[in-house]
XYZ file of C-alpha atoms in Angstrom:
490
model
C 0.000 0.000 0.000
C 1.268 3.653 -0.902
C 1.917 6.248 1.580
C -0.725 9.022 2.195
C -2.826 6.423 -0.158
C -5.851 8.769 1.020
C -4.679 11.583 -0.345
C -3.506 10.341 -3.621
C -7.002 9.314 -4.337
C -8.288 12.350 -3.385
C -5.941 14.276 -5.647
C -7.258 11.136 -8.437
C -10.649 11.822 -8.093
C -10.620 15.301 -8.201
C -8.611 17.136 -6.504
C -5.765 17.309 -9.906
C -8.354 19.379 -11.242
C -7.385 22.516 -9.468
C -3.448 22.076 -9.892
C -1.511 23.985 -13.127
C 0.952 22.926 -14.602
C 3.142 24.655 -17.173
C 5.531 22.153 -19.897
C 8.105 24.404 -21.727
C 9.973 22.518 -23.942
C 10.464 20.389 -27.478
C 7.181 19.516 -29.184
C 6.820 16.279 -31.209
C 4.330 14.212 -33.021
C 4.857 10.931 -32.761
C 3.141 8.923 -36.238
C 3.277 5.332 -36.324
C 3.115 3.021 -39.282
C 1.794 -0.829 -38.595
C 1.986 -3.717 -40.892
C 3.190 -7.195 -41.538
C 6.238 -8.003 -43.000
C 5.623 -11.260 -45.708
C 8.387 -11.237 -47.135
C 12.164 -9.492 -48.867
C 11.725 -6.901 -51.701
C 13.053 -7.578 -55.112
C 14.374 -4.179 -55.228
C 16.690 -3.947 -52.444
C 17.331 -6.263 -49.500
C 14.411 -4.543 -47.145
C 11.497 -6.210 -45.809
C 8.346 -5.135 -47.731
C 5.276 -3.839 -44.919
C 2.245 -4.410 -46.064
C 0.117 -1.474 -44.364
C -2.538 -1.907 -41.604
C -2.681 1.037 -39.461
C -1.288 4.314 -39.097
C -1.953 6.911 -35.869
C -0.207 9.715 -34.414
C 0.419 10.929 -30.939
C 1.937 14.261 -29.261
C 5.515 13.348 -28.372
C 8.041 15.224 -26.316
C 7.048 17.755 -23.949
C 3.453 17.751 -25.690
C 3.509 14.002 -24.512
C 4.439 15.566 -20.703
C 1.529 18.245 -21.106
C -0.986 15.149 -21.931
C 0.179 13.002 -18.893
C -0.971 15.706 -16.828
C -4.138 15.980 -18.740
C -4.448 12.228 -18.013
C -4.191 12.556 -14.575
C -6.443 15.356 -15.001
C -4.506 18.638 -14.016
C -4.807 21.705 -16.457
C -2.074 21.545 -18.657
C -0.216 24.247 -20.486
C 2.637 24.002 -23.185
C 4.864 26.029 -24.521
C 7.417 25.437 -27.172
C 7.817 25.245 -31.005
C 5.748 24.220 -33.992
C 5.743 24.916 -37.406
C 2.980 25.802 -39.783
C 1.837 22.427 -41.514
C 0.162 19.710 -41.122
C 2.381 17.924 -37.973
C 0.906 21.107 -36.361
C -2.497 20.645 -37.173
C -2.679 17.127 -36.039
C -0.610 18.231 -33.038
C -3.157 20.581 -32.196
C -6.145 18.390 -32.929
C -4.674 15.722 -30.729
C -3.984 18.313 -27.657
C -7.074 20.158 -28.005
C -8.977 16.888 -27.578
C -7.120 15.751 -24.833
C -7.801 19.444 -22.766
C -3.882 20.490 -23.143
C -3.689 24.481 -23.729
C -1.192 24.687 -26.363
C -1.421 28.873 -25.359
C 2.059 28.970 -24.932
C 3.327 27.294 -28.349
C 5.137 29.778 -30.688
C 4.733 28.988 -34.208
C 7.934 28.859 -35.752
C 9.666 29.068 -39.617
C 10.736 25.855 -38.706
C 8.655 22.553 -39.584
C 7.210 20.921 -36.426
C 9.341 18.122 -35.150
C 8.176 14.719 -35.961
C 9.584 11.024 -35.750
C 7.736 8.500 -37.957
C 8.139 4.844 -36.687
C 7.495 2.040 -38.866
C 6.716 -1.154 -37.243
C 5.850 -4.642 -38.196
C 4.373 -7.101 -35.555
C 5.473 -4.699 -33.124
C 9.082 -4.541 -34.197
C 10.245 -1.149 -34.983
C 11.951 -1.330 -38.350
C 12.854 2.061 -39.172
C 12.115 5.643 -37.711
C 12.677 9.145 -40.163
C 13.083 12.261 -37.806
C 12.129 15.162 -39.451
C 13.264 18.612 -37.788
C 16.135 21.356 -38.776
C 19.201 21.646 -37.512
C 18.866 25.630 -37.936
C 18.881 27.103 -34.528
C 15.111 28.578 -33.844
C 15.183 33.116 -34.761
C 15.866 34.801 -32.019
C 12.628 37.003 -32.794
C 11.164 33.499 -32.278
C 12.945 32.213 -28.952
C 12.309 35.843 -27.444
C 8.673 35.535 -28.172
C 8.888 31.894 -26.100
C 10.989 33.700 -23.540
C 8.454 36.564 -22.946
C 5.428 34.018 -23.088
C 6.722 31.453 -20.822
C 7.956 33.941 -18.085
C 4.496 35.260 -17.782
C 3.045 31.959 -17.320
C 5.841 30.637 -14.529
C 4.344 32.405 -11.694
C 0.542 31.649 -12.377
C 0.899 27.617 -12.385
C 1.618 25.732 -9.281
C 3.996 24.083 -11.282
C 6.867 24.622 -14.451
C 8.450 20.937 -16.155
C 11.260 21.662 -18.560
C 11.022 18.935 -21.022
C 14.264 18.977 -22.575
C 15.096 16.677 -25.238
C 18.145 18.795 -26.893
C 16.400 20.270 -30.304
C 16.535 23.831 -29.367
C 13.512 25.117 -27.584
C 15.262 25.221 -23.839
C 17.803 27.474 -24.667
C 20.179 28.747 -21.464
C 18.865 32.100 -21.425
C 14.992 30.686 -21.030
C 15.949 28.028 -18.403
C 17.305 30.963 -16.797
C 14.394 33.417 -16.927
C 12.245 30.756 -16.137
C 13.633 29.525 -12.950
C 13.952 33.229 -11.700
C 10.589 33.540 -12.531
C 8.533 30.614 -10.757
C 11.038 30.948 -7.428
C 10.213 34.184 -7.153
C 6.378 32.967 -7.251
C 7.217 30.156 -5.231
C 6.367 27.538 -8.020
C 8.015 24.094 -8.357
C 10.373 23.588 -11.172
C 11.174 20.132 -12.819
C 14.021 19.325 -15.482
C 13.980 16.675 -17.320
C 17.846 16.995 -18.618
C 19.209 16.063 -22.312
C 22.824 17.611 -21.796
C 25.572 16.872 -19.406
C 25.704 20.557 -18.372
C 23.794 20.602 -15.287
C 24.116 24.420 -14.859
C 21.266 25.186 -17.402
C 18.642 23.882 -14.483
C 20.321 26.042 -11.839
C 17.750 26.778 -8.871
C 15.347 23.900 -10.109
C 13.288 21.997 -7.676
C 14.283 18.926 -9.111
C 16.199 17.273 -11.978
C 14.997 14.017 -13.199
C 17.931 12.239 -15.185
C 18.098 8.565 -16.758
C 21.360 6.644 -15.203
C 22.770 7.586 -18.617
C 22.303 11.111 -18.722
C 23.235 11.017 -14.846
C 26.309 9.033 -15.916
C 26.928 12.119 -19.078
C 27.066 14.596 -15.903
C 28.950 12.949 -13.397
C 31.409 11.541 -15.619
C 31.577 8.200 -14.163
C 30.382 5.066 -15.714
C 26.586 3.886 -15.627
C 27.537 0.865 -14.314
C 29.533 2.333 -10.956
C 26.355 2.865 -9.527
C 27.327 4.052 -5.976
C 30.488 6.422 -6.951
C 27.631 7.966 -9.418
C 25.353 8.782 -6.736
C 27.802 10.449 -4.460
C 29.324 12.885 -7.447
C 25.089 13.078 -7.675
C 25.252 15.265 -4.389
C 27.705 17.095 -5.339
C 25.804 18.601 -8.617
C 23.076 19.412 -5.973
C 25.409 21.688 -4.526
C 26.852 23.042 -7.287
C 23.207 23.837 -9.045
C 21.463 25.048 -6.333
C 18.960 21.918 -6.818
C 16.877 20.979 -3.994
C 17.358 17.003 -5.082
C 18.073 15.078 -7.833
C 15.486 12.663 -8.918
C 17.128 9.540 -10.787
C 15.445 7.104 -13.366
C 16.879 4.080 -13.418
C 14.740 1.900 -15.119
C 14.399 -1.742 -13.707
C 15.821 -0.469 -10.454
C 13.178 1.929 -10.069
C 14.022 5.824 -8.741
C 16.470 6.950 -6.579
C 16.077 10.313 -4.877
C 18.988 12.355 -3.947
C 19.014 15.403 -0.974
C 21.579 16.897 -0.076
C 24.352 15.059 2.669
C 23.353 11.671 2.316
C 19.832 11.817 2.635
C 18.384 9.019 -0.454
C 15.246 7.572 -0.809
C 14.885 4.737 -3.124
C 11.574 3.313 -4.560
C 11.573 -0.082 -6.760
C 10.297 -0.729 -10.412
C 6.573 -1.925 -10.729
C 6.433 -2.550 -14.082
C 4.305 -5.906 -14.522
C 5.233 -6.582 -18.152
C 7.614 -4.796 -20.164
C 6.390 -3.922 -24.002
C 7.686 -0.297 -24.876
C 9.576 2.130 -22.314
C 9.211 5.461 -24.931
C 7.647 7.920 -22.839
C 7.937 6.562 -19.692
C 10.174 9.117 -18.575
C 7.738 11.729 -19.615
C 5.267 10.138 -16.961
C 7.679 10.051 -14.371
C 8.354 13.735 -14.367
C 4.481 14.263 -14.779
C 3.635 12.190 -12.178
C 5.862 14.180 -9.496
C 5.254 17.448 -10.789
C 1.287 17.069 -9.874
C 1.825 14.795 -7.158
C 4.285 17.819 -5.253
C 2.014 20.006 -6.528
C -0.911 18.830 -4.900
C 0.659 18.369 -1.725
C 2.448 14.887 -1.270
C 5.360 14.295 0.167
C 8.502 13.631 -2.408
C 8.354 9.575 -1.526
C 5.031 9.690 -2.057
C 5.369 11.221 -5.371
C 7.965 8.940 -6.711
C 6.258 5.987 -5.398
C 3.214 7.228 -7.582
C 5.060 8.247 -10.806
C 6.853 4.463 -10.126
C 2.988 3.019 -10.389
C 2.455 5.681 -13.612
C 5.621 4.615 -15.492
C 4.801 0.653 -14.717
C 1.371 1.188 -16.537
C 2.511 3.073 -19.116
C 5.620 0.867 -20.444
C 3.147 -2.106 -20.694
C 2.034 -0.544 -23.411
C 3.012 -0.120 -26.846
C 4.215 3.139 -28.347
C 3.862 7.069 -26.723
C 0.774 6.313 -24.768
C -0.135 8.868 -21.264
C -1.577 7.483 -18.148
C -5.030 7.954 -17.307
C -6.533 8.508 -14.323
C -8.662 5.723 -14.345
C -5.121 3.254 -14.783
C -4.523 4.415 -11.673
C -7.404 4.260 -9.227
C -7.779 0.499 -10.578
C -4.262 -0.359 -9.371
C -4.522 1.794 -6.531
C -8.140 0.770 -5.399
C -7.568 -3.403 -5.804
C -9.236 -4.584 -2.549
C -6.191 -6.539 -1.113
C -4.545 -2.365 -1.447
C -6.997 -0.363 0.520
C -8.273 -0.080 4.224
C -11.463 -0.125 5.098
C -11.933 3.741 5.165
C -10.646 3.857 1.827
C -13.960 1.986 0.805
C -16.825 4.009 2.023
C -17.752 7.049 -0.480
C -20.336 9.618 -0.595
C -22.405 9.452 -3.142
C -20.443 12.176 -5.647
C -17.016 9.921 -4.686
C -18.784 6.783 -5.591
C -19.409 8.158 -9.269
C -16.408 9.080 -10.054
C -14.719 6.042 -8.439
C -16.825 3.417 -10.627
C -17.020 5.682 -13.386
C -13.229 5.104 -13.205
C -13.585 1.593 -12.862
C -15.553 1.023 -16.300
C -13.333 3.257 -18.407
C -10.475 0.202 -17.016
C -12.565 -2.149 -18.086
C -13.673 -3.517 -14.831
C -17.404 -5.097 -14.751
C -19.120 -3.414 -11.895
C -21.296 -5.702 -9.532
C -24.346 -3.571 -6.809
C -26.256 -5.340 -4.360
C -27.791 -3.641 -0.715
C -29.061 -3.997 2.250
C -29.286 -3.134 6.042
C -26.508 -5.375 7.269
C -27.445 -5.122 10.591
C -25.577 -7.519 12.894
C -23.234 -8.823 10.138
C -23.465 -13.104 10.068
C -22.784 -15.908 7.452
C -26.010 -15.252 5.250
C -24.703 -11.669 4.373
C -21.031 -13.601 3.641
C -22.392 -15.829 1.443
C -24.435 -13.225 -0.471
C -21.619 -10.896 -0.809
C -19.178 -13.579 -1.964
C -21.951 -14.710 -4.273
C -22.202 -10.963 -5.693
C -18.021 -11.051 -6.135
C -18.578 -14.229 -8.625
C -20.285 -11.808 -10.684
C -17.288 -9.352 -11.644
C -14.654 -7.344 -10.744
C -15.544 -4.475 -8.675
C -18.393 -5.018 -5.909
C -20.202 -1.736 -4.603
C -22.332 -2.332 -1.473
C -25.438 0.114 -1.150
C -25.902 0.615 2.526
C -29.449 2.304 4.320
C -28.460 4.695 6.811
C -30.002 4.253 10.346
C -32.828 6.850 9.149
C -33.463 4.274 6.118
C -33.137 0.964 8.639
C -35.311 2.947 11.271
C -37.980 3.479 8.571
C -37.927 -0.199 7.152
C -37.277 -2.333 10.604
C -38.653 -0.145 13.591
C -37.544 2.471 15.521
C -35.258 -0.094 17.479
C -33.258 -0.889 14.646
C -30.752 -0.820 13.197
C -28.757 -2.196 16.392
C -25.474 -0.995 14.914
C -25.170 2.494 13.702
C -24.585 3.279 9.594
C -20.700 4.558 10.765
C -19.621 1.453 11.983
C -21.416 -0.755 9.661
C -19.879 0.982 6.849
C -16.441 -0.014 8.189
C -17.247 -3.406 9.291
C -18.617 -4.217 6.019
C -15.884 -2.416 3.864
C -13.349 -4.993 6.032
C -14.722 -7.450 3.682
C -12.378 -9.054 0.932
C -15.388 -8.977 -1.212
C -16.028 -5.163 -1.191
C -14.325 -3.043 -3.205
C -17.019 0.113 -2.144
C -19.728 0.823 0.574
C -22.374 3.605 -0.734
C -24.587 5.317 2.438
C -28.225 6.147 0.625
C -30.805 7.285 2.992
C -33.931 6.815 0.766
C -36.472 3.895 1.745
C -34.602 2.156 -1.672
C -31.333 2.477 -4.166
C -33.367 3.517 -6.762
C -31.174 6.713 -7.209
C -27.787 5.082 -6.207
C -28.102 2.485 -9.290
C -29.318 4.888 -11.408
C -26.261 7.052 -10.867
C -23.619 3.954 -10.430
C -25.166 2.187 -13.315
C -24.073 -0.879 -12.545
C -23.436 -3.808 -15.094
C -24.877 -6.798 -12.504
C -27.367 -6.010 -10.450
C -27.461 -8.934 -7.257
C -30.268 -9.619 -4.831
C -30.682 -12.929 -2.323
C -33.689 -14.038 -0.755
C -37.371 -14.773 -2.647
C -37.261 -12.068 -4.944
C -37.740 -12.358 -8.952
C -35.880 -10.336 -11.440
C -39.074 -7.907 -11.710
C -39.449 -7.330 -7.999
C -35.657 -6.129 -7.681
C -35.327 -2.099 -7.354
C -33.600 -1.045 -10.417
C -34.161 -3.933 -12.774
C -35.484 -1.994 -15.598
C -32.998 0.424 -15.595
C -29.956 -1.888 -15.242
C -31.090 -4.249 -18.051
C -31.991 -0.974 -20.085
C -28.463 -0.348 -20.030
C -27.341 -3.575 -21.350
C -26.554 -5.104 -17.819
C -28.463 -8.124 -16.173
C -29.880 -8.690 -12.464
C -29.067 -11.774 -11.008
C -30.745 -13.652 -7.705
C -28.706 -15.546 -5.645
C -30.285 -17.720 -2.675
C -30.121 -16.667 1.160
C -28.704 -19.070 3.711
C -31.689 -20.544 5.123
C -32.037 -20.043 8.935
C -29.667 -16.339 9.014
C -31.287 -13.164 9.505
C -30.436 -10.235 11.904
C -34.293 -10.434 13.144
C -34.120 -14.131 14.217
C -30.601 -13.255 15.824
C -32.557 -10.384 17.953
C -34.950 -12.874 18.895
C -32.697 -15.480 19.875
C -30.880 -12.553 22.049
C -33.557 -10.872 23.532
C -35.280 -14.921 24.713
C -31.779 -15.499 26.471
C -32.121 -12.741 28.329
């Protein structure tokens, strides 16, 4: 389980939404080209790819800006494009993701692009296309001027370097000054061995290599590395280093010998492009909203394990997240019980990660076997169980006014304890009508004698495409005949 795991989810599912966050750097679009290769071309010794699919993606910083998008924050970007058509699918692909692209200075250059061609997932070639003409000055000035006004009104500034131009010295500089002043978090993401360009960041978030590049010591004398680390903190004025270091996760490095290290959770490796992009996303939001640095790198280390299991430039969502986060074997009990607004959002989260969502409800007054059977019953049904639980007004209204026997509070925790629950739902109406209605679950469960058309919520659940399934009760269990048994033993 992740430290301050309550307030990551909070920041998750909803909270993101308030944190800016300003990329400067080098834009990209990323195009890839799919096929099979059959067979050798008569022509030349090249394999022939016989064309299936073709889609683009932002790459670079723009990949950066749409991390944070994914994890919801508002997301600016500033940097270079040209005028042609990389830009216009650039800025088709960012304006549908929610990335302000205000900050982008069109440029007499063509937009930066890299054009993979695979086959069966093999990468068999990639063209670049991009100048080696240094940007106008009119040009970098206009970035300069743009950028510097935007540093002190985002929470946080990423400087997504990847060495084509757009993170010149003198806008590092001017940038730094700029969100210190405002008391804004800077992050560098460095492509040259020169250090001194980030001077007064926050953070700098190297690769071993790049760390290697700037230390001058070999990748592979790990420990010596790290030391000469702390001695670029120093030197830059950095508050820590932040070091990728791919399957042995991230190393953070304060000043003295204060390190914090936090393993790889990669489950299966397919593509690591972009992954460092999430990584520096991933803190930047996370330290904006308020977590401690380990929690933040143990967060971007569950971002950057989703992402490289998948194929290409792809961002992490939101929803990616709260699935790994919110498995039932990860979260306490509290985690479990939502308000009705939390609920939503956590379920709607659940669906877009393909999970099948399973409701059932009830009192659950005096908790016994009959309600463990039922709810392990309701668990056989999908992934993702949500429990709709009356309140004591609700159990007063439908049992008596000397029920329930436990209060709503505690039965919310006792039954989120459950291995079976993945969510407990208060509703204070007589039924869930409402709740279901909202949740829309894809299996609707009930136990006992009823019949599909006497469950609460049947039409609208099978209206939806879901089903309702009855499960039976354990004959002889019930919290009344447990009163009863009490009360004659008395």
């Amino acid at each position: 389980m992740l430290p301050e795991l309550h307030s990551i989810l909070n920041l998750l599912e909803g909270g993101f939404g308030q944190i800016k966050v300003l990329v400067v750097g080098d834009i990209m679009l990323d195009r890839y080209i799919l096929g099979e290769v059959e067979r050798i071309s008569p022509e030349a010794p090249v394999p022939v790819l016989r064309h299936a699919q073709r889609y683009e993606r932002p790459g670079g910083a723009a990949n950066v800006a749409m991390n944070l998008a994914g994890l919801g924050c508002q997301s600016f970007l500033a940097g270079f494009w040209g005028e042609d058509g990389e830009k216009e699918e650039l800025l088709a692909l960012l304006d549908k993701a929610g990335v302000d692209s205000v900050g982008v200075v069109s440029s007499s250059l063509p937009t930066i692009s890299k054009t993979r061609i695979m086959g069966r997932q093999q990468q068999l070639l990639r063209l670049d296309i991009e100048s080696r003409d240094p940007y106008p000055t009119v040009e970098v000035e206009r970035l300069i001027e743009r950028t510097v006004q935007m540093a002190g009104k985002v929470h946080a500034v990423i400087l997504s370097d990847y060495a084509k131009g757009a993170l010149t010295t003198a806008l590092c500089e001017r940038v730094i000054a700029a969100a210190r002043a405002a008391g804004v978090l800077v992050l560098a993401d460095p492509k040259t061995p020169d250090f001194s360009k980030y001077t007064g960041a926050t953070t700098v978030c190297p690769n071993l290599n790049e760390l290697s590049a700037a230390t001058k010591i070999a990748s592979h004398r790990t420990d010596e590395m790290l030391v000469m680390a702390q001695e670029l903190i120093a030197e830059h004025d950095i508050q820590f280093l932040t070091v990728t270091m791919s399957e042995k996760g991230i190393r953070v490095i304060g000043p003295g010998a204060e390190r914090y290290h936090s393993p790889a959770r990669a489950r299966e490796v397919f593509d690591v492009s972009g992954a460092g992009d999430t990584v520096i996303a991933t803190l930047a939001a996370s330290m904006a909203g308020g977590l401690h640095i380990h929690t933040a790198v143990e967060l971007a280390n569950v971002a950057a394990g989703i992402v490289v299991g998948k194929v290409g430039t792809v961002p992490i969502a939101q929803h990616e997240l709260i699935a790994v986060l919110t498995s039932s074997s990860g979260l306490s009990s509290g985690e479990k019980v939502l308000d009705f607004e939390r609920a939503q959002r956590r379920v709607a989260e659940w669906r877009a990660s393909g999970e099948t969502i399973v409701f059932t409800n009830g009192c659950f007054d005096l908790l016994h076997v009959g309600h463990i059977t039922l709810l392990e019953d309701c668990r056989r049904f999908g992934s993702k169980l949500v429990l709709g639980l009356n309140t004591d007004q609700s159990v007063s209204r439908l049992k008596g006014p000397t029920r329930p026997i436990i209060g709503e509070n505690e039965r919310a925790r006792v039954m989120s304890a459950l291995a079976a629950v993945d969510a407990v739902v208060l509703f204070d109406e007589e039924t869930p009508l409402e709740l279901i209605r909202a949740l829309k679950p894809n299996v609707l469960v009930k136990g006992g004698d009823y019949t599909i058309e006497t469950v609460v919520g049947h039409e609208d659940v099978i209206a939806a495409g879901g089903r309702v399934e009855i499960v039976p009760t354990v004959e002889g269990f019930s919290t009344t005949n447990i009163v009863k048994k009490m009360v004659a033993t008395t």
